[in-house]
Coordinates of C-alpha atoms in Angstrom, one line a residue:
X20 CA 0.2 0.0 0.2
X21 CA 1.2 3.6 -0.9
X22 CA 1.0 6.3 1.9
X23 CA -1.8 7.8 1.8
X24 CA -3.3 10.8 2.5
X25 CA -5.7 11.5 4.8
X26 CA -9.2 12.6 3.3
X27 CA -10.5 16.3 4.2
X28 CA -8.1 18.7 4.4
X29 CA -7.9 19.2 8.2
X30 CA -8.7 16.8 11.5
X31 CA -9.4 17.6 14.9
X32 CA -7.7 15.7 17.6
X33 CA -8.6 13.9 20.7
X34 CA -5.8 15.7 22.7
X35 CA -7.2 19.5 21.8
X36 CA -10.7 18.4 21.1
X37 CA -11.2 21.3 18.7
X38 CA -8.1 21.9 17.8
X39 CA -6.8 21.0 14.3
X40 CA -3.6 19.8 12.4
X41 CA -2.2 19.7 9.1
X42 CA -2.5 17.5 6.9
X43 CA -1.3 13.7 7.2
X44 CA 0.0 11.4 5.2
X45 CA -1.0 7.5 6.8
X46 CA 2.0 4.9 6.3
X47 CA 1.3 1.2 5.7
X48 CA 3.0 -2.0 7.0
X49 CA 4.4 -2.7 3.8
X50 CA 6.4 0.4 3.7
X51 CA 8.1 -0.4 6.7
X52 CA 11.6 -2.5 6.8
X53 CA 10.6 -5.7 7.5
X54 CA 14.2 -8.0 8.8
X55 CA 14.6 -11.8 9.2
X56 CA 17.0 -13.9 10.4
X57 CA 19.6 -15.4 7.9
X58 CA 22.6 -17.7 8.7
X59 CA 24.4 -16.2 11.9
X60 CA 22.3 -13.0 11.3
X61 CA 20.3 -11.0 14.1
X62 CA 17.7 -8.7 15.2
X63 CA 18.4 -4.9 15.0
X64 CA 18.8 -3.3 18.8
X65 CA 17.1 -0.2 19.4
X66 CA 16.0 2.0 22.8
X67 CA 13.2 3.6 24.2
X68 CA 13.1 5.0 27.8
X69 CA 10.0 4.5 30.1
X70 CA 9.3 5.6 33.4
X71 CA 6.2 2.6 33.9
X72 CA 7.9 -0.5 36.6
X73 CA 9.8 -3.1 34.1
X74 CA 7.3 -5.8 35.5
X75 CA 4.6 -4.1 33.7
X76 CA 6.3 -3.5 30.6
X77 CA 8.3 -7.0 30.5
X78 CA 4.6 -8.6 30.5
X79 CA 3.1 -6.0 27.8
X80 CA 5.9 -5.4 25.6
X81 CA 4.9 -1.8 23.7
X82 CA 1.7 -0.7 22.6
X83 CA -0.2 2.0 20.4
X84 CA -2.6 4.0 22.3
X85 CA -4.8 4.0 19.2
X86 CA -5.2 2.7 15.5
X87 CA -4.8 5.0 12.5
X88 CA -8.7 3.8 11.9
X89 CA -9.3 7.1 15.2
X90 CA -8.4 9.1 13.1
X91 CA -10.6 8.4 10.1
X92 CA -13.5 7.6 12.0
X93 CA -14.2 11.6 11.8
X94 CA -16.5 14.0 10.7
X95 CA -15.7 16.9 8.5
X96 CA -17.4 19.9 6.6
X97 CA -17.9 18.8 2.8
X98 CA -18.5 22.5 1.1
X99 CA -18.8 21.3 -2.0
X100 CA -22.1 19.7 -0.9
X101 CA -22.0 21.7 1.8
X102 CA -23.1 18.0 3.8
X103 CA -20.8 16.3 6.8
X104 CA -18.9 13.2 5.3
X105 CA -16.6 10.9 7.3
X106 CA -13.1 10.2 6.4
X107 CA -13.5 6.7 7.3
X108 CA -16.2 6.4 4.2
X109 CA -14.1 8.7 2.0
X110 CA -11.2 6.0 2.9
X111 CA -13.2 3.1 2.4
X112 CA -14.9 4.7 -0.7
X113 CA -11.2 5.8 -2.8
X114 CA -9.9 2.3 -1.9
X115 CA -12.2 0.9 -3.5
X116 CA -12.5 2.6 -6.6
X117 CA -8.6 2.6 -6.8
X118 CA -7.1 -1.0 -6.3
X119 CA -9.6 -2.8 -8.9
X120 CA -8.8 0.2 -11.4
X121 CA -4.7 -0.5 -11.0
X122 CA -5.4 -4.2 -11.4
X123 CA -7.7 -4.0 -14.1
X124 CA -7.4 -7.7 -15.2
X125 CA -7.4 -9.5 -12.5
X126 CA -9.4 -11.6 -11.3
X127 CA -12.2 -10.9 -9.5
X128 CA -11.7 -12.7 -6.6
X129 CA -8.1 -11.3 -6.1
X130 CA -9.3 -7.7 -6.2
X131 CA -11.4 -8.1 -3.4
X132 CA -9.0 -9.6 -1.6
X133 CA -6.6 -7.4 -1.9
X134 CA -9.5 -4.5 -1.5
X135 CA -9.6 -5.8 1.8
X136 CA -6.0 -5.9 2.5
X137 CA -5.3 -2.6 1.6
X138 CA -8.3 -1.6 3.9
X139 CA -6.9 -3.3 7.2
X140 CA -4.1 -2.1 6.7
X141 CA -4.7 1.6 6.4
X142 CA -6.9 1.1 9.0
X143 CA -5.1 -0.8 11.4
X144 CA -1.6 -1.5 10.3
X145 CA -0.3 1.9 9.8
X146 CA 0.7 5.4 11.5
X147 CA 0.2 8.5 10.8
X148 CA 2.2 10.5 10.0
X149 CA 1.8 14.7 10.1
X150 CA 2.9 16.7 6.7
X151 CA 4.0 19.6 8.8
X152 CA 7.3 18.6 10.2
X153 CA 7.3 15.1 8.7
X154 CA 6.9 13.8 12.9
X155 CA 4.5 10.8 13.8
X156 CA 1.6 11.0 15.7
X157 CA 3.1 8.9 18.3
X158 CA -0.2 7.6 19.7
X159 CA -0.2 5.8 16.5
X160 CA 2.9 4.2 16.7
X161 CA 5.3 3.0 18.9
X162 CA 8.8 5.1 18.4
X163 CA 12.2 3.7 19.9
X164 CA 16.0 4.9 18.8
X165 CA 19.0 3.6 17.7
X166 CA 21.2 6.1 19.4
X167 CA 21.6 4.7 23.3
X168 CA 22.9 8.3 24.5
X169 CA 19.3 9.8 23.1
X170 CA 17.2 7.9 25.0
X171 CA 19.2 8.8 28.0
X172 CA 18.0 12.3 27.7
X173 CA 14.0 11.2 28.5
X174 CA 11.8 12.3 30.2
X175 CA 13.4 15.6 31.1
X176 CA 11.8 19.4 31.9
X177 CA 13.2 22.0 29.4
X178 CA 12.3 24.3 31.3
X179 CA 13.7 23.0 34.5
X180 CA 17.1 20.9 32.9
X181 CA 19.4 20.8 35.9
X182 CA 16.3 19.4 38.2
X183 CA 14.9 17.1 35.4
X184 CA 18.5 15.6 34.4
X185 CA 19.5 14.9 38.3
X186 CA 16.4 12.1 38.4
X187 CA 18.0 8.5 36.8
X188 CA 15.4 7.2 33.8
X189 CA 14.9 3.8 32.7
X190 CA 16.0 2.6 29.5
X191 CA 14.8 -0.7 27.8
X192 CA 16.6 -2.3 25.5
X193 CA 14.2 -3.9 22.5
X194 CA 14.8 -5.7 19.7
X195 CA 13.3 -4.8 16.4
X196 CA 11.5 -7.1 13.8
X197 CA 10.1 -4.2 11.7
X198 CA 10.6 0.0 11.5
X199 CA 10.1 2.2 9.7
X200 CA 13.2 4.5 9.4
X201 CA 11.3 7.8 10.6
X202 CA 15.1 9.9 10.8
X203 CA 15.6 9.0 8.0
X204 CA 12.7 10.5 6.1
X205 CA 12.8 12.9 8.1
X206 CA 16.5 13.9 7.2
X207 CA 15.1 13.4 4.0
X208 CA 12.2 16.3 4.5
X209 CA 12.7 18.0 7.7
X210 CA 16.5 17.5 8.3
X211 CA 16.4 19.3 11.8
X212 CA 14.0 16.9 13.6
X213 CA 16.9 13.8 12.8
X214 CA 19.0 14.0 15.6
X215 CA 17.1 11.2 17.5
X216 CA 17.8 8.4 15.0
X217 CA 14.0 7.7 15.3
X218 CA 12.4 4.2 14.5
X219 CA 8.4 3.4 14.7
X220 CA 6.7 0.5 14.7
X221 CA 3.3 -1.1 14.9
X222 CA 4.3 -2.7 18.8
X223 CA 6.8 -4.2 20.2
X224 CA 6.1 -7.8 21.8
X225 CA 7.5 -8.4 25.5
X226 CA 9.4 -11.6 24.2
X227 CA 11.4 -8.4 22.6
X228 CA 11.9 -6.6 25.4
X229 CA 15.0 -7.4 26.3
X230 CA 15.6 -5.4 29.9
X231 CA 16.3 -2.6 31.5
X232 CA 18.7 -0.5 32.3
X233 CA 18.9 2.5 35.2
X234 CA 20.8 5.6 33.9
X235 CA 22.1 7.8 35.7
X236 CA 22.1 12.6 35.0
X237 CA 23.5 15.2 35.4
X238 CA 23.4 18.2 33.2
X239 CA 26.4 20.6 32.8
X240 CA 25.2 24.3 32.0
X241 CA 28.6 25.4 31.0
X242 CA 28.5 23.8 27.7
X243 CA 24.0 22.5 27.6
X244 CA 24.9 19.3 27.4
X245 CA 24.3 16.0 30.1
X246 CA 26.2 13.5 31.2
X247 CA 24.9 9.9 31.2
X248 CA 26.0 6.6 32.5
X249 CA 24.7 3.2 33.1
X250 CA 24.2 2.8 37.0
X251 CA 22.8 -0.8 36.5
X252 CA 21.5 -3.7 34.5
X253 CA 18.7 -5.7 34.6
X254 CA 18.0 -8.0 31.8
X255 CA 14.2 -10.1 31.1
X256 CA 14.8 -13.6 32.6
X257 CA 11.5 -14.5 29.6
X258 CA 14.2 -13.7 27.3
X259 CA 17.5 -14.8 25.3
X260 CA 19.1 -11.1 25.4
X261 CA 21.3 -11.4 28.8
X262 CA 24.4 -10.7 26.4
X263 CA 23.3 -7.4 24.3
X264 CA 22.2 -6.6 27.9
X265 CA 25.5 -6.5 29.7
X266 CA 26.9 -5.4 26.0
X267 CA 25.4 -2.1 26.4
X268 CA 25.9 -1.6 30.0
X269 CA 29.3 -2.4 30.2
X270 CA 29.9 0.0 26.7
X271 CA 28.0 2.7 28.8
X272 CA 29.7 2.2 32.1
X273 CA 31.6 5.1 32.2
X274 CA 30.2 8.3 31.5
X275 CA 30.0 10.4 27.9
X276 CA 28.5 14.0 27.6
X277 CA 25.6 14.6 24.7
X278 CA 24.2 17.6 23.7
X279 CA 21.2 18.5 25.1
X280 CA 18.5 18.1 21.7
X281 CA 18.4 21.6 20.1
X282 CA 14.9 23.0 19.3
X283 CA 12.6 22.3 16.5
X284 CA 13.0 24.6 13.6
X285 CA 9.5 26.8 13.4
X286 CA 10.2 28.2 10.6
X287 CA 10.0 24.9 8.4
X288 CA 6.9 25.6 6.8
X289 CA 6.9 24.9 3.2
X290 CA 4.1 23.9 0.5
X291 CA 3.0 21.2 2.0
X292 CA 2.0 19.3 -1.1
X293 CA 5.3 19.9 -2.3
X294 CA 6.6 18.3 1.0
X295 CA 3.8 15.1 0.8
X296 CA 5.5 14.6 -2.5
X297 CA 9.0 14.3 -1.2
X298 CA 8.3 12.2 1.5
X299 CA 6.3 9.8 -1.0
X300 CA 9.7 10.3 -2.5
X301 CA 12.3 9.4 0.1
X302 CA 9.2 6.4 1.2
X303 CA 9.5 5.3 -2.2
X304 CA 13.3 4.5 -2.0
X305 CA 13.2 3.5 1.7
X306 CA 11.1 0.2 0.5
X307 CA 11.9 -0.6 -3.3
X308 CA 10.2 -0.9 -6.3
X309 CA 6.4 -1.4 -6.1
X310 CA 5.0 -4.6 -8.2
X311 CA 3.1 -3.8 -11.6
X312 CA -0.4 -2.8 -10.2
X313 CA 1.4 -0.2 -8.7
X314 CA 0.6 -1.2 -5.4
X315 CA 3.9 -1.7 -3.1
X316 CA 4.2 -4.8 -1.9
X317 CA 6.8 -6.5 0.9
X318 CA 9.6 -6.1 -0.9
X319 CA 11.4 -4.5 2.3
X320 CA 12.8 -7.9 3.9
X321 CA 16.2 -7.3 5.1
X322 CA 18.0 -10.2 5.9
X323 CA 20.3 -10.3 9.3
X324 CA 20.0 -6.8 10.3
X325 CA 21.8 -4.9 7.0
X326 CA 21.6 -1.0 7.2
X327 CA 19.5 0.2 4.9
X328 CA 20.6 3.1 2.1
X329 CA 21.1 6.5 2.4
X330 CA 18.8 8.6 1.0
X331 CA 19.9 12.2 -0.8
X332 CA 19.3 15.5 1.4
X333 CA 16.3 17.3 0.5
X334 CA 15.7 20.8 -1.2
X335 CA 12.8 22.3 0.0
X336 CA 11.3 24.7 -1.9
X337 CA 10.2 28.3 -2.3
X338 CA 7.3 28.7 0.2
X339 CA 4.6 29.2 -2.0
X340 CA 2.5 32.2 -2.0
X341 CA -1.2 32.0 -1.2
X342 CA -1.5 28.7 -0.2
X343 CA -1.9 27.1 3.0
X344 CA 1.4 26.0 4.3
X345 CA 1.7 23.7 7.0
X346 CA 2.1 24.7 10.8

């Protein structure tokens, strides 16, 4: 399934009630990297900070708070017909029309199966990506980072750096079987967000949470940086991850200094339609070529945790006058 642009131009968020956000791209599981083991291969490892008790995490893993179908199951005013429409109905109608067109000449049963698959992926096996800042709606994804040092900075209060960094944090070592390389898309379309090396998944099961590290932190005001180090390590006994957890513990026993995250660049707004094209280009390059129907298949299978390809730099266009910009 290609990335799908949310029907309608605005959507009310749950947290803001009547608040509105710019266009959203819905990115399906078939645009994620999927990892399978070859001879001597291993799954990639990532890190996630979380303040909940480790006993709870070892039972549940990390799960999404809501599905993308919740984004779609909202109404908007259609100015052309002066009626109220549901985005979910629009999305289903669009799939029902576009898939048969793309699969013209295929058997009817195969087309029906594909319509059902794409609909399910859109609603349940996908994440919502805000176009404006190329940033995920975190409730629709489970986010982690490939950078342990960055994970060690969270959580923190930007208005009380010394006090918040004086508190230790918990970093979970997780095994990734699939991910969306959010940081690569950001580096391509919004480079000011790419510092975290963030990846997104549709969920991390309990058997892939290998253990928990308690990390000490100390704010260094003279350099606006943070000293971090592993205080202790705990292995999830229900997994085979002891060697991996212990290796990370050993690597970061000695304190290292990490720069505090830069604030997001508020002056990143460009033409939404142009940014959508660039994001889709990035996703296509990360995934590989679609099949002859134009529908993206699961060809992005990496054996042994190979490093994905790099994307070219993004070149923003001039701001378009008279058109709505991302915010």
